[in-house]
Coordinates of C-alpha atoms in Angstrom, one line a residue:
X1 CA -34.9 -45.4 47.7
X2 CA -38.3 -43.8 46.3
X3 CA -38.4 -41.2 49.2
X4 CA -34.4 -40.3 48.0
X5 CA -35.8 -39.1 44.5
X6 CA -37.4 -36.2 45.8
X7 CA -34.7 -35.1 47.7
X8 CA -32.3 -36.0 44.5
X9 CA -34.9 -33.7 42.4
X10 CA -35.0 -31.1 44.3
X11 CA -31.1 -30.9 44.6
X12 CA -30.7 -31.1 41.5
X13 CA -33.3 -28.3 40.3
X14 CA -31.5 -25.8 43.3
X15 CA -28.1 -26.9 41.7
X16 CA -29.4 -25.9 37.9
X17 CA -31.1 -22.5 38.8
X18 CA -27.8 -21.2 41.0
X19 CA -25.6 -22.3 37.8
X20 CA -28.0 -20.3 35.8
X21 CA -28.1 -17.6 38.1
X22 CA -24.2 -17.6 37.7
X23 CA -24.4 -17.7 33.8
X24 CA -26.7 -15.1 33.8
X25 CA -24.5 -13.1 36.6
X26 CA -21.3 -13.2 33.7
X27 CA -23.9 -12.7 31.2
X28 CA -24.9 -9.2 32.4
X29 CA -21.4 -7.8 32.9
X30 CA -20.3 -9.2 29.1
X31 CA -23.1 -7.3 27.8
X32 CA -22.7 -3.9 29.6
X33 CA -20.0 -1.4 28.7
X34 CA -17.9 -0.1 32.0
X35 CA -18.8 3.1 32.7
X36 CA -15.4 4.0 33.4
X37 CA -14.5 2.8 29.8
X38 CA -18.2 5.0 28.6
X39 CA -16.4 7.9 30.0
X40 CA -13.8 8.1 27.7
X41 CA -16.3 8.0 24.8
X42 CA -20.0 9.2 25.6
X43 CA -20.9 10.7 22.0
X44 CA -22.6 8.0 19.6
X45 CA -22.5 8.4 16.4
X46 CA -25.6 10.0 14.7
X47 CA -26.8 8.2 10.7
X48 CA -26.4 12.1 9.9
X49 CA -23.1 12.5 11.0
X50 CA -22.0 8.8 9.2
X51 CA -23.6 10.2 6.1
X52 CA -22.4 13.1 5.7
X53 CA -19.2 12.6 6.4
X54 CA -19.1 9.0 3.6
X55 CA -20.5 11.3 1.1
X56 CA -17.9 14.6 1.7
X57 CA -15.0 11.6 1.4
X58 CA -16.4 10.5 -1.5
X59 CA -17.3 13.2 -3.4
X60 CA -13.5 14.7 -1.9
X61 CA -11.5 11.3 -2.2
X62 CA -8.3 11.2 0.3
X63 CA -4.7 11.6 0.2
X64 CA -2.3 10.8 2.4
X65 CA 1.0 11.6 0.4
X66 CA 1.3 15.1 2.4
X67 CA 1.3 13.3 5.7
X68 CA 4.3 10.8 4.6
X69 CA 7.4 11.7 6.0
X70 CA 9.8 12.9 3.1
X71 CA 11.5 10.5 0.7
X72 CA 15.1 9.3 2.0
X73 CA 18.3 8.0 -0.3
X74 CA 18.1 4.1 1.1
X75 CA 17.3 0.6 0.1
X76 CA 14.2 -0.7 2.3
X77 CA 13.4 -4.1 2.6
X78 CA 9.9 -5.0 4.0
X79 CA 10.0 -8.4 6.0
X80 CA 6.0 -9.2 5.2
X81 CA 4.8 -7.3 2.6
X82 CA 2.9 -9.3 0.8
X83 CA 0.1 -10.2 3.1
X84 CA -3.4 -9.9 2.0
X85 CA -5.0 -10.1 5.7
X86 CA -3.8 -9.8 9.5
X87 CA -1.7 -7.1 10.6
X88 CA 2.0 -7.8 8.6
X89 CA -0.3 -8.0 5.4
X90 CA -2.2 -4.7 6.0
X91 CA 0.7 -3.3 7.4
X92 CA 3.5 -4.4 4.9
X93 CA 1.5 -3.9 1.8
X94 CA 0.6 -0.4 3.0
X95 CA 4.4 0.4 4.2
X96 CA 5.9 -0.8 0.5
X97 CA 3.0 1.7 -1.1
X98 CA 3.9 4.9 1.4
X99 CA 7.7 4.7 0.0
X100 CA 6.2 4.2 -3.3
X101 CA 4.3 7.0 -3.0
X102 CA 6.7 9.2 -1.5
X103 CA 8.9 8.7 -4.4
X104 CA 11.4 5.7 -3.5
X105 CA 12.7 4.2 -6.7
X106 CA 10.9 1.0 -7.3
X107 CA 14.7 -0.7 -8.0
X108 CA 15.6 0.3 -4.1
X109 CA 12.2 -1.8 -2.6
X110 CA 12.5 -5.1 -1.6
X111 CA 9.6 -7.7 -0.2
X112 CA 10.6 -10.7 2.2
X113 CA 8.0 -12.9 2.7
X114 CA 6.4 -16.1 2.2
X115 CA 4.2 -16.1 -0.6
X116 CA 3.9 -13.4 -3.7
X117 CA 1.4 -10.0 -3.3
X118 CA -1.8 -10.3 -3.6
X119 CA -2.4 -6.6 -3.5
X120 CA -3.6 -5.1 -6.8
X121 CA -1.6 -2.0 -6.3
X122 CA 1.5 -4.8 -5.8
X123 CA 0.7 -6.1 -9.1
X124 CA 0.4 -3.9 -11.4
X125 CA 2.6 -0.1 -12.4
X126 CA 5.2 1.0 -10.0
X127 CA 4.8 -1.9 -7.1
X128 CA 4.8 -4.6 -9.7
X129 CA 8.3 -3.7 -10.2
X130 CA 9.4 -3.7 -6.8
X131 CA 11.7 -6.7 -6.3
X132 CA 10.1 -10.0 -3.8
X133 CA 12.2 -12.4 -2.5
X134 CA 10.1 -15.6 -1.2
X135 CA 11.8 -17.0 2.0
X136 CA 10.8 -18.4 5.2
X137 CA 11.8 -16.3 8.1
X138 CA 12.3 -19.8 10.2
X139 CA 15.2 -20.8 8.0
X140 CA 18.3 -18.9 8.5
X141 CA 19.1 -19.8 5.2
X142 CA 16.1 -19.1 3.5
X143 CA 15.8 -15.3 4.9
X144 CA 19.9 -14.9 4.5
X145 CA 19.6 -15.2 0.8
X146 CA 16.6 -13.2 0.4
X147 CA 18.7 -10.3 2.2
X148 CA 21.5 -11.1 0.5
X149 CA 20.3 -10.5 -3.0
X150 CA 22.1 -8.5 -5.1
X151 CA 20.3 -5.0 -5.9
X152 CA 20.1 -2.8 -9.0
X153 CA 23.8 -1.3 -9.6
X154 CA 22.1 2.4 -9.2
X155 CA 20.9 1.4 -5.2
X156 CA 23.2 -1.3 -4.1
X157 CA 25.6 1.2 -2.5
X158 CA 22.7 2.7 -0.8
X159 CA 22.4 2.2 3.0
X160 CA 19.5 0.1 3.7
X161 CA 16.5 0.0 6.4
X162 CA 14.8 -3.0 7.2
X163 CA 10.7 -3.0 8.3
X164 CA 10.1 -6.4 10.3
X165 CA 6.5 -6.9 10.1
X166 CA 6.0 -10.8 9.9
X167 CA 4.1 -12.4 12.4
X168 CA 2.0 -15.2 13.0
X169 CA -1.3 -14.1 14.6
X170 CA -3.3 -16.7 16.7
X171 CA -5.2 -14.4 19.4
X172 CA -7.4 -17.5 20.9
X173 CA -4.0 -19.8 21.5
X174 CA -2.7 -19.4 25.2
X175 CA -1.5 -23.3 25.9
X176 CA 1.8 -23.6 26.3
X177 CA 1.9 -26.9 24.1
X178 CA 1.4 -24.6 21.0
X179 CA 3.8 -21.7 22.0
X180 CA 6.0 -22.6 19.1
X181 CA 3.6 -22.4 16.6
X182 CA 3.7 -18.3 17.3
X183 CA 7.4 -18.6 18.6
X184 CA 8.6 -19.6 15.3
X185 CA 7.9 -17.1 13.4
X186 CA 7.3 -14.4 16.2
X187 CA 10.5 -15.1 17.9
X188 CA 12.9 -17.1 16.1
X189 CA 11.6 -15.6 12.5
X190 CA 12.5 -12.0 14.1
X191 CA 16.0 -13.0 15.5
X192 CA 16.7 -15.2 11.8
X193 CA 15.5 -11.6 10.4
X194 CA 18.1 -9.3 13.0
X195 CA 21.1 -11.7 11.7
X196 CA 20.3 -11.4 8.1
X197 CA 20.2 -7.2 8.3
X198 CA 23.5 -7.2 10.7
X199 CA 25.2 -9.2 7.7
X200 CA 23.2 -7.2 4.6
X201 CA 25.1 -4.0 5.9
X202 CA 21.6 -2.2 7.4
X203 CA 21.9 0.0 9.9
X204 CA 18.3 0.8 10.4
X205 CA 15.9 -2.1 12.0
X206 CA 12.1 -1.0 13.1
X207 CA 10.0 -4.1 13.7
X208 CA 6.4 -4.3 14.8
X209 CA 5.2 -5.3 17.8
X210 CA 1.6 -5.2 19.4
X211 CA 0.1 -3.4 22.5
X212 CA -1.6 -6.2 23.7
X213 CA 2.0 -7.1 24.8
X214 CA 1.0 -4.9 27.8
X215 CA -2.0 -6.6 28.5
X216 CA -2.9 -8.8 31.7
X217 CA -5.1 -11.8 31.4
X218 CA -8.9 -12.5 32.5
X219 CA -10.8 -14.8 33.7
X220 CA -14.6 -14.0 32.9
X221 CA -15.9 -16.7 35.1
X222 CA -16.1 -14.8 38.0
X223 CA -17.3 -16.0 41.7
X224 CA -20.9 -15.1 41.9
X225 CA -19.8 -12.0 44.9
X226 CA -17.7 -10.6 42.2
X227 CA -19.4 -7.5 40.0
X228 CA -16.8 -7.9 37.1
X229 CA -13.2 -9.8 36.5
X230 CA -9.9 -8.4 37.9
X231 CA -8.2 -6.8 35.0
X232 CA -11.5 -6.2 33.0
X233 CA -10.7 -2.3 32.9
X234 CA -6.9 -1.7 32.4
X235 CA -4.4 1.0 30.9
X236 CA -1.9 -0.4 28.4
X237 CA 1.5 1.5 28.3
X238 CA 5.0 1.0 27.5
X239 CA 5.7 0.3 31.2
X240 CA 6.2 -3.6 31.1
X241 CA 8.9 -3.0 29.0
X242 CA 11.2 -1.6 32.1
X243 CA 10.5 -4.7 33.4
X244 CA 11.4 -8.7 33.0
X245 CA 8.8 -10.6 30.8
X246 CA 6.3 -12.0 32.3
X247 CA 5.5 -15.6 32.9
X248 CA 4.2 -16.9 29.5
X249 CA 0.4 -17.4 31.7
X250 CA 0.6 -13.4 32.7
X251 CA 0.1 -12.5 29.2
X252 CA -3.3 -13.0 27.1
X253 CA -1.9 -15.6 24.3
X254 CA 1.3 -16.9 23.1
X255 CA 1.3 -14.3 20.7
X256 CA 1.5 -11.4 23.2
X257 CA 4.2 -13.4 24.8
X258 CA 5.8 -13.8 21.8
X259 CA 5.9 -10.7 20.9
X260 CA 7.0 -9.6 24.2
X261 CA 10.4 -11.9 23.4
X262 CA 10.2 -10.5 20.7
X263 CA 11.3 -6.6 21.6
X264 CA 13.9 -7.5 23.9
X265 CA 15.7 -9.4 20.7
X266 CA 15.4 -6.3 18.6
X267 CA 16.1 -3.9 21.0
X268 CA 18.9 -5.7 22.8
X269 CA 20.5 -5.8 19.1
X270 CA 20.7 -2.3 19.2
X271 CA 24.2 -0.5 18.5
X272 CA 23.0 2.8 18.5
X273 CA 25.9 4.3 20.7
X274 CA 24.5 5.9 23.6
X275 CA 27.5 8.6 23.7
X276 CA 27.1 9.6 20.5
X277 CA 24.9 13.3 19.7
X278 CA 25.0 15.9 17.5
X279 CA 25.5 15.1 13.9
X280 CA 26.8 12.4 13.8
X281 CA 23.6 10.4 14.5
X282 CA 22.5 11.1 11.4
X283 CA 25.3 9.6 9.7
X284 CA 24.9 5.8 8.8
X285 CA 26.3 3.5 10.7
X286 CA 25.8 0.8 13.8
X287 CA 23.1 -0.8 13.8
X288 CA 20.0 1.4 15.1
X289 CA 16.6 -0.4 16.8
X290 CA 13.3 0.0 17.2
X291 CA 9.8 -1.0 18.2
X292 CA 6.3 0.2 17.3
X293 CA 3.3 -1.1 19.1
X294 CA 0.3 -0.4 16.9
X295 CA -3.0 -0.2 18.7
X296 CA -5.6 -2.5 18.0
X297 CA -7.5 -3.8 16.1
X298 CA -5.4 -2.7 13.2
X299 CA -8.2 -2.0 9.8
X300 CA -8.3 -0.6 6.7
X301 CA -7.8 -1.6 2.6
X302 CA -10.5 -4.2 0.9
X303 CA -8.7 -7.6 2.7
X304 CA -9.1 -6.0 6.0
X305 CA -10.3 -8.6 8.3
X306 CA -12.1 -6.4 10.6
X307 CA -14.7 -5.2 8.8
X308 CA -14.5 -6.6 5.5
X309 CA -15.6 -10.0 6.4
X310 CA -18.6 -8.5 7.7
X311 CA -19.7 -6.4 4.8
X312 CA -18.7 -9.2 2.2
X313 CA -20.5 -11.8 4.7
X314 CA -24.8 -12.7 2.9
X315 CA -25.4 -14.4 6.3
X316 CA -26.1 -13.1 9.5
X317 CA -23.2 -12.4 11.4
X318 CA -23.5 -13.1 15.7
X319 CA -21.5 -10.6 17.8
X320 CA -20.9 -9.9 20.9
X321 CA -18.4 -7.2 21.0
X322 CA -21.0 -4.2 20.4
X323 CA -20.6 -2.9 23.8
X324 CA -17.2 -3.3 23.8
X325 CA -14.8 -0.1 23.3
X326 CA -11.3 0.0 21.8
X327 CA -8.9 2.3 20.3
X328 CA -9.2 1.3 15.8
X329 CA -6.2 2.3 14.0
X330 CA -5.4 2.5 10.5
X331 CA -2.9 0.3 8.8
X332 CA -1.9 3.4 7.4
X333 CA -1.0 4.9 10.7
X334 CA 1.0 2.2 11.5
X335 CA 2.6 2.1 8.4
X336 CA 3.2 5.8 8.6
X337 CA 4.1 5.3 12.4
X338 CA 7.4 3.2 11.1
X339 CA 8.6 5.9 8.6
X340 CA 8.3 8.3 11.1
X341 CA 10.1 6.2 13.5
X342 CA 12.9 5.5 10.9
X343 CA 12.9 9.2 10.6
X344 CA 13.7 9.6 14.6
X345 CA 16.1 6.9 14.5
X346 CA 17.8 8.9 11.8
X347 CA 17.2 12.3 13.2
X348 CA 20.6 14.0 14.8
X349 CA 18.1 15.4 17.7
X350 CA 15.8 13.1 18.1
X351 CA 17.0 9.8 18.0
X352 CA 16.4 7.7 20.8
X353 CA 18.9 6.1 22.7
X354 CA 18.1 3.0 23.8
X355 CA 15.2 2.2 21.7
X356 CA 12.1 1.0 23.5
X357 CA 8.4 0.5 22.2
X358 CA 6.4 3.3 21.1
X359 CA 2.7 3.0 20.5
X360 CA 1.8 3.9 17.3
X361 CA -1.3 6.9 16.8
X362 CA -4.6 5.1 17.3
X363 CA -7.9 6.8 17.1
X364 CA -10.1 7.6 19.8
X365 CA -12.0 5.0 21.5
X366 CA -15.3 4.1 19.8
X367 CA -18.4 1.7 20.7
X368 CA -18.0 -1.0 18.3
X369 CA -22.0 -0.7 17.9
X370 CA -21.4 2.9 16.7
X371 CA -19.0 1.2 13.8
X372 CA -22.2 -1.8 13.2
X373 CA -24.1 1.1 13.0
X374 CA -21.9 2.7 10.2
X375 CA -21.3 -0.2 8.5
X376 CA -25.3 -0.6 8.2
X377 CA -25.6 3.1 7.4
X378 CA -23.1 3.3 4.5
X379 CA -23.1 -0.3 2.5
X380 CA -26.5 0.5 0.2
X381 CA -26.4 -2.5 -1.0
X382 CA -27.3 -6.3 1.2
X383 CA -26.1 -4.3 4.6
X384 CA -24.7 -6.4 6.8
X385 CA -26.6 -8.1 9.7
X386 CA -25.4 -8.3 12.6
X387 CA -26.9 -11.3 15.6
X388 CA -26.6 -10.4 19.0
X389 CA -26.6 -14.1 21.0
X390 CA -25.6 -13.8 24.8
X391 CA -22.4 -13.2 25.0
X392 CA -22.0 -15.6 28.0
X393 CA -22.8 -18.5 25.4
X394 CA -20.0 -18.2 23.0
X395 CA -17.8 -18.0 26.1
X396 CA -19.1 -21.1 26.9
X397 CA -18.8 -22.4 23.3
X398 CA -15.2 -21.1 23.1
X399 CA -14.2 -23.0 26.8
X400 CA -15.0 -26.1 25.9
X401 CA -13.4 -25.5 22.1
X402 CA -10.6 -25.0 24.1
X403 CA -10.5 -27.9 26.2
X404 CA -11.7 -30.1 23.2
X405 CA -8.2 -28.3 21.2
X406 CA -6.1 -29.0 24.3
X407 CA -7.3 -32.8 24.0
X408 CA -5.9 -33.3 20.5
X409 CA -3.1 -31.9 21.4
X410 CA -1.9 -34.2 24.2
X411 CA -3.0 -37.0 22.2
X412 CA -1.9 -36.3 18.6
X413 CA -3.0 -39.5 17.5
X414 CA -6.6 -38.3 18.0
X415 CA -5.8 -35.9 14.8
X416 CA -6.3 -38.9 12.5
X417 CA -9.8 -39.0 13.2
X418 CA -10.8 -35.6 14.5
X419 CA -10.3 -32.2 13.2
X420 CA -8.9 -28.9 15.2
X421 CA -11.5 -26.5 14.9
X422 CA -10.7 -22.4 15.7
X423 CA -12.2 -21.2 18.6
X424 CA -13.1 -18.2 19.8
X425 CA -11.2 -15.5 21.8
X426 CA -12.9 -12.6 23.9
X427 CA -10.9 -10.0 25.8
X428 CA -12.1 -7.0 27.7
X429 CA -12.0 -2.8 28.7
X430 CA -8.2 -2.5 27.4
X431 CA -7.2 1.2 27.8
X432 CA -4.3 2.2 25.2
X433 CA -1.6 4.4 26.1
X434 CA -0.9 7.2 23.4
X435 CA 1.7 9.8 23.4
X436 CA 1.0 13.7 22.2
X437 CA 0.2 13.9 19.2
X438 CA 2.5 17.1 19.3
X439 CA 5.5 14.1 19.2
X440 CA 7.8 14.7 16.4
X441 CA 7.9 10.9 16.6
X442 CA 4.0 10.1 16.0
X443 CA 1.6 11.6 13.8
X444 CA -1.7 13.0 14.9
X445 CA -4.3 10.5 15.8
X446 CA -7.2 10.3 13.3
X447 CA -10.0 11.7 16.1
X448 CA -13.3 9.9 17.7
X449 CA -15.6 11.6 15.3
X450 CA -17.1 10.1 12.6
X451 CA -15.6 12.1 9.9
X452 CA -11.7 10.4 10.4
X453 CA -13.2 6.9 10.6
X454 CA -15.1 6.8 7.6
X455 CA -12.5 7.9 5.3
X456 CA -11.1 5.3 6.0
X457 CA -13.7 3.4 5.7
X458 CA -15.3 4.6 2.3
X459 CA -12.5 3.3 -0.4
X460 CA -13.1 0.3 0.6
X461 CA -16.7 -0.1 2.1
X462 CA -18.1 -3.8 0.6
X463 CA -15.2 -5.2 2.6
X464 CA -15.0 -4.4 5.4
X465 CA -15.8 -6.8 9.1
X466 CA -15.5 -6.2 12.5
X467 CA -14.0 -9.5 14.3
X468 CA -12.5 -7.8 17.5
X469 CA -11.8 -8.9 21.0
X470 CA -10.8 -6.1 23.1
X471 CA -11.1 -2.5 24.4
X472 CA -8.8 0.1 24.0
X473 CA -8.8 3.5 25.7
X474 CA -6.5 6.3 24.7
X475 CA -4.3 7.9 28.0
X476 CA -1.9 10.6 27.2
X477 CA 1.1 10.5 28.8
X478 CA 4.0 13.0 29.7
X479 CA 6.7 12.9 26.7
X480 CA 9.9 13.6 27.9
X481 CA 13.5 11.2 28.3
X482 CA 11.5 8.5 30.5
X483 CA 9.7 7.6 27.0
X484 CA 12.5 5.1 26.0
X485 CA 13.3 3.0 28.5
X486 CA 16.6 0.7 28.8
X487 CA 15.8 -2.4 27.3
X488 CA 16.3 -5.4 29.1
X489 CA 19.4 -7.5 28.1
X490 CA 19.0 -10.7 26.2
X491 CA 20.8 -12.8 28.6
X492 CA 18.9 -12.4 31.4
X493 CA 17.3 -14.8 33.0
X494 CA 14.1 -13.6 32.6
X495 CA 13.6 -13.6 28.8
X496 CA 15.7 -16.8 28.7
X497 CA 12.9 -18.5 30.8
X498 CA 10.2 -16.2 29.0
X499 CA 11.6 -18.0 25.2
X500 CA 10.8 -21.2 26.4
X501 CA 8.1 -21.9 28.4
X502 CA 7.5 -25.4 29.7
X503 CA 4.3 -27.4 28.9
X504 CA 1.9 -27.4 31.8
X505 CA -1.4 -28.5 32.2

């Protein structure tokens, strides 16, 4: 036995340095930006070029009214406009301001959503009298009556569009034994919401989707032999949409999945007949579909959870994403992406017909250190701080999270005594496709320089955080009649099995 120990030892020693080896192998690849993803980005932003361009915006200010496409004579209801945080609250606030601004009577404005606004702007002058109807999307019931209440006598004749924006956002969730708590609201909330327009008379119906719909999944612990993951670098189009949905596992989370479902219900609820041209597509009538993907992360206003958490945080905040790249975009771009969209839908040239996804304008890729370094440069006051740990730790951290989650939920009865904690989610080089900006569809994107990302970013400096998990790399492709693509039809088997996925270990 003694002369074993030794042997035992020294097994054991060889067995800790080659999983360190490993660990450090992941470590280096999570802490280096691809070149190929570099390439589509190689400037850094200069403190010069961050401060000069914070002080022209706010010595300048910013408008956007001039950009917002012009006002139309329709009712609009706003399925999530209340929000204060994630994407259908930066969104949906936003949207319900753009019409305000644009000149949409107050009395022709509605707000679905769960809880009352929280937006200052929502609360006070024209938004405070715009009408909000508290529902829950998961209740036919609930979101039937909120559609179905009665309007001001001086609208209620007025055709209406409806802007689905409502979602439940829970990136790091990809277990199939909590699909449902994204595929209520992300699947049957937005089918609940398609029934409710078909019987409140609209005949416009854009909802919002996410490009991440198009991304694959990873697995960052690579074999030792491997230089990176399979999938680390990709190019997310409108493709996927051509085809079935993907097994619920070929998707990053249950929210991507979800969301996934999600189109083919709106789209395949289309009535927009394909026949039809000339003037007459502008005429109301049927019941016309659409989709807009925003790029990610979505940021912008003073509840932003990007940045804002960030520059409000006192503590140190750890990171690991500042050699990541990824395509920002406003939540007024995708707000504005929407009218424009209902704008097309309405158009007697350019409507499409079928209506498939369209990515909404995102900016050009940037370093996420490059917006650390701006955050630093423009917040005078307690700057943020930003920790750098090794990333290949917090993946480690957020694994066995995971598998402590994935306990408690096979065995409820644990909940009694222990407590679901979040847990983290990381992602990788995720290249976003973007059409022309030349598009009468889209509007121009806001650019990679400096100057377009910190107008956006001065109103609203002390708030801002940056709390992403992905790349995103703009491509351009060809516009033409390939750019909406025949959506797949409910029924088929595909999206049937996609709805419901099965619990697997």
């Amino acid at each position: 036995m003694p002369e074993t120990i030794p042997t035992v030892i020294g097994g054991g020693a060889v067995a800790f340095a080659a999983l360190a080896l490993w660990l450090a192998h992941i470590n280096r690849y999570m802490g280096t930006t691809p070149p190929e993803a570099l390439a589509f980005t190689p400037h850094r932003w200069t403190k010069k070029e961050i401060t000069d361009t914070y002080d022209r915006i706010k010595n300048g200010g910013l408008d956007w009214t001039p950009h917002l496409p012009p006002k139309l004579d329709r009712r609009y209801i706003v399925v999530g406009g209340s929000g204060p945080v994630a994407s259908s609250g930066l969104v949906g606030t936003t949207l319900v301001l753009q019409l305000l601004a644009r000149g949409q009577d107050p009395a022709a404005v509605r707000i679905i959503d769960f809880r009352g606004p929280s937006h200052d702007e929502l609360l006070s002058g024209p938004g405070a009298e715009v009408d909000v109807a508290l529902a829950d999307i998961t209740s036919p019931e609930a979101i039937a009556a909120a559609y179905a209440k009665p309007w001001a006598d001086h609208v209620r004749d007025l055709p209406l569009t409806v802007f689905h924006i409502a979602a439940v956002i829970r990136p790091s969730e990809r277990h199939p034994l909590v699909y449902d708590r994204c595929a209520h609201v992300n699947v049957h909330g937005t089918a609940n919401s398609l029934a409710a327009a078909r019987a409140a008379g609209a005949d416009i119906f854009v909802a919002t989707s996410s490009s991440s719909v198009g991304q694959l999944p990873i697995n960052f612990f690579i074999a030792p032999w491997e230089s990176e993951p399979r999938h680390f670098t990709q190019v997310m189009t409108e493709d996927d949409f051509a085809k079935p949905v993907r097994a619920p596992d070929q998707y990053f989370g249950n929210y991507a999945h979800t969301k996934a479902v999600a189109e083919r219900l709106v789209c395949d609820a289309n009535e927009f007949p394909a026949g039809v041209e000339g003037a007459a597509l502008a005429k109301p009538g049927g019941f016309r579909t659409g989709i807009v993907r925003p790029g990610s992360p979505i940021y912008g206003g003073p509840q932003d959870a990007v940045l804002g958490l960030l520059l409000a945080s006192k503590d140190p905040s750890p990171t690991f994403t500042a050699p990541w790249i990824q395509n920002w975009v406003s939540n007024r771009n995708v707000a504005m992406a929407h009218l424009l969209y209902e704008q097309r839908l309405l158009s007697p040239t350019l409507a499409p017909s079928p209506p498939a996804p369209s990515l909404s304008p995102t900016m050009a890729p940037v370093l996420f250190e490059d917006y650390y370094t701006l955050a630093r440069t423009t917040v005078a006051e307690n700057p943020p701080v930003l920790q750098y740990p090794p990333p290949v730790l917090l993946l480690v951290l957020a694994q066995l999270i995971e598998w402590y989650c994935i306990l408690l939920w096979r065995i409820p009865l644990l909940k009694l005594v222990f407590s679901e904690p979040g847990f983290l989610c990381t992602g990788s080089s995720l290249l976003a496709s973007q059409p022309q900006p030349t598009s009468s569809l889209m509007i121009p994107p806001l650019g990679s320089h400096p100057s377009r990302a910190a107008s956006d970013i001065n109103p609203c400096a002390q708030r801002w955080r940056a709390c992403a998990y992905k790349y995103t790399i703009t491509e351009k492709p060809k516009l033409g009649s390939d750019t909406f693509k025949n959506p797949l039809p409910l029924n088929s088997s595909a999206v049937q099995r996609a709805s419901s996925p099965k619990a697997k270990s």
